Amino acid sequence: MSDRDDFLAWVRTALYEAEVALHNGDAAPRRALWSRREPVSVLGAWRSATGRGELDALFTSLAETFSDCTSYAFELQACDVSGDMAYTVGLEHTSASVDGQPRTYTLRATQVYRREDGVWRVAHRHADTVTH
């Protein structure tokens, strides 16, 4: 299996499961997949953060906001792996409660990853709401 195939298998399992957990109010799986090394950053659809401390606070806040995820799908549009770096570009289609109110929305999301000690970690996320 190629590096790209291994990476995409991780995206489709561990990363997918972490996003579903976050949208059900559990930030721990997402937090576990993020890089242990600086720099790390989020330019988010609702909030942004730089550094592990701000990321932890952001993920905790998001988990407190989300609940009752009824669907989450990541529509991969592009990706590449080059050595210990990788990226994904895609659409995240989500149906979950936000502050107790059911919502369905799509985010455009670009993420940058780095392999640390043989394990993929997220280093950067940029997401915004798709407007038509």
Short mmCIF file of C-alpha atoms in Angstrom, two decimals:
data_model
loop_
_atom_site.label_atom_id
_atom_site.label_comp_id
_atom_site.label_asym_id
_atom_site.label_seq_id
_atom_site.Cartn_x
_atom_site.Cartn_y
_atom_site.Cartn_z
CA MET A 1 0.00 0.00 0.00
CA SER A 2 1.37 3.46 -0.91
CA ASP A 3 1.83 6.40 1.48
CA ARG A 4 -1.20 8.03 -0.15
CA ASP A 5 -3.35 4.92 0.35
CA ASP A 6 -2.27 4.64 4.01
CA PHE A 7 -3.00 8.33 4.55
CA LEU A 8 -6.45 8.12 2.94
CA ALA A 9 -7.29 5.05 5.04
CA TRP A 10 -6.48 7.14 8.15
CA VAL A 11 -8.61 10.04 6.84
CA ARG A 12 -11.56 7.70 6.24
CA THR A 13 -11.34 6.04 9.67
CA ALA A 14 -9.64 7.85 12.54
CA LEU A 15 -10.18 11.38 11.21
CA TYR A 16 -13.78 10.66 10.21
CA GLU A 17 -14.56 9.10 13.62
CA ALA A 18 -13.02 12.09 15.43
CA GLU A 19 -15.23 14.51 13.50
CA VAL A 20 -18.38 12.51 14.24
CA ALA A 21 -17.41 12.39 17.93
CA LEU A 22 -16.87 16.17 18.02
CA HIS A 23 -20.31 16.72 16.48
CA ASN A 24 -21.72 14.49 19.21
CA GLY A 25 -20.10 16.60 21.93
CA ASP A 26 -16.82 14.70 22.48
CA ALA A 27 -13.64 16.65 21.67
CA ALA A 28 -11.18 14.00 22.93
CA PRO A 29 -10.80 12.07 19.64
CA ARG A 30 -10.20 15.26 17.63
CA ARG A 31 -7.76 16.58 20.21
CA ALA A 32 -5.85 13.27 20.08
CA LEU A 33 -5.31 13.57 16.31
CA TRP A 34 -3.79 17.05 16.37
CA SER A 35 -0.07 17.70 16.23
CA ARG A 36 1.95 17.83 19.42
CA ARG A 37 4.36 20.28 17.77
CA GLU A 38 3.96 23.95 17.05
CA PRO A 39 2.87 25.58 14.90
CA VAL A 40 -0.76 24.44 14.94
CA SER A 41 -3.66 26.60 13.84
CA VAL A 42 -7.34 26.76 12.96
CA LEU A 43 -8.95 29.37 10.77
CA GLY A 44 -12.44 28.19 11.51
CA ALA A 45 -15.88 28.84 10.15
CA TRP A 46 -16.97 30.04 13.61
CA ARG A 47 -13.75 30.58 15.59
CA SER A 48 -10.01 30.55 15.04
CA ALA A 49 -7.09 29.47 17.24
CA THR A 50 -3.29 29.40 17.20
CA GLY A 51 -1.19 27.16 19.45
CA ARG A 52 -2.08 24.07 21.50
CA GLY A 53 -3.62 26.05 24.35
CA GLU A 54 -6.02 27.95 22.12
CA LEU A 55 -6.80 24.76 20.15
CA ASP A 56 -7.72 22.87 23.31
CA ALA A 57 -10.04 25.70 24.37
CA LEU A 58 -11.57 25.85 20.87
CA PHE A 59 -12.20 22.10 20.70
CA THR A 60 -13.75 22.10 24.20
CA SER A 61 -16.02 25.01 23.24
CA LEU A 62 -17.09 23.34 19.98
CA ALA A 63 -17.87 20.07 21.74
CA GLU A 64 -20.06 21.95 24.22
CA THR A 65 -21.93 23.50 21.27
CA PHE A 66 -22.51 20.32 19.21
CA SER A 67 -24.78 17.34 19.91
CA ASP A 68 -26.98 14.76 18.19
CA CYS A 69 -25.00 14.30 14.98
CA THR A 70 -27.31 12.50 12.58
CA SER A 71 -24.93 12.57 9.62
CA TYR A 72 -21.41 13.59 8.70
CA ALA A 73 -19.79 13.03 5.31
CA PHE A 74 -16.44 14.23 4.02
CA GLU A 75 -16.44 14.71 0.26
CA LEU A 76 -12.75 14.61 -0.67
CA GLN A 77 -11.94 16.85 -3.63
CA ALA A 78 -8.13 16.78 -3.61
CA CYS A 79 -5.25 15.45 -1.54
CA ASP A 80 -1.57 14.70 -1.74
CA VAL A 81 1.16 13.19 0.39
CA SER A 82 4.78 14.30 0.10
CA GLY A 83 7.10 12.67 2.60
CA ASP A 84 5.89 13.55 6.09
CA MET A 85 3.43 16.23 4.91
CA ALA A 86 -0.04 15.87 3.43
CA TYR A 87 -3.16 17.91 2.75
CA THR A 88 -6.84 17.40 2.06
CA VAL A 89 -9.40 19.67 0.44
CA GLY A 90 -13.06 18.80 0.57
CA LEU A 91 -16.60 19.48 1.63
CA GLU A 92 -17.90 18.50 5.05
CA HIS A 93 -21.64 17.83 5.04
CA THR A 94 -23.02 17.81 8.59
CA SER A 95 -26.39 17.45 10.28
CA ALA A 96 -26.16 18.02 14.04
CA SER A 97 -27.60 20.17 16.77
CA VAL A 98 -25.81 23.45 17.40
CA ASP A 99 -26.71 24.97 20.76
CA GLY A 100 -29.65 22.55 20.87
CA GLN A 101 -31.05 23.54 17.47
CA PRO A 102 -30.92 21.04 14.57
CA ARG A 103 -28.81 22.36 11.68
CA THR A 104 -27.58 21.06 8.38
CA TYR A 105 -24.63 22.79 6.77
CA THR A 106 -21.66 22.30 4.47
CA LEU A 107 -18.15 23.60 5.14
CA ARG A 108 -15.30 23.90 2.68
CA ALA A 109 -12.32 22.50 4.57
CA THR A 110 -8.62 22.43 3.85
CA GLN A 111 -6.36 20.62 6.30
CA VAL A 112 -2.59 20.21 6.49
CA TYR A 113 -1.07 17.16 8.17
CA ARG A 114 2.37 16.09 9.27
CA ARG A 115 3.59 12.65 10.17
CA GLU A 116 5.06 12.59 13.68
CA ASP A 117 6.77 9.43 14.88
CA GLY A 118 5.04 7.51 12.09
CA VAL A 119 1.54 8.79 12.95
CA TRP A 120 -0.47 11.35 10.97
CA ARG A 121 -1.44 14.48 12.91
CA VAL A 122 -3.43 17.55 11.88
CA ALA A 123 -1.36 20.74 11.93
CA HIS A 124 -3.71 23.27 10.34
CA ARG A 125 -7.39 23.58 9.44
CA HIS A 126 -9.13 26.25 7.40
CA ALA A 127 -12.89 25.97 6.98
CA ASP A 128 -15.69 28.25 5.91
CA THR A 129 -19.37 27.94 5.19
CA VAL A 130 -20.40 27.21 1.64
CA THR A 131 -22.69 29.90 0.34
CA HIS A 132 -24.58 29.47 -2.91
#
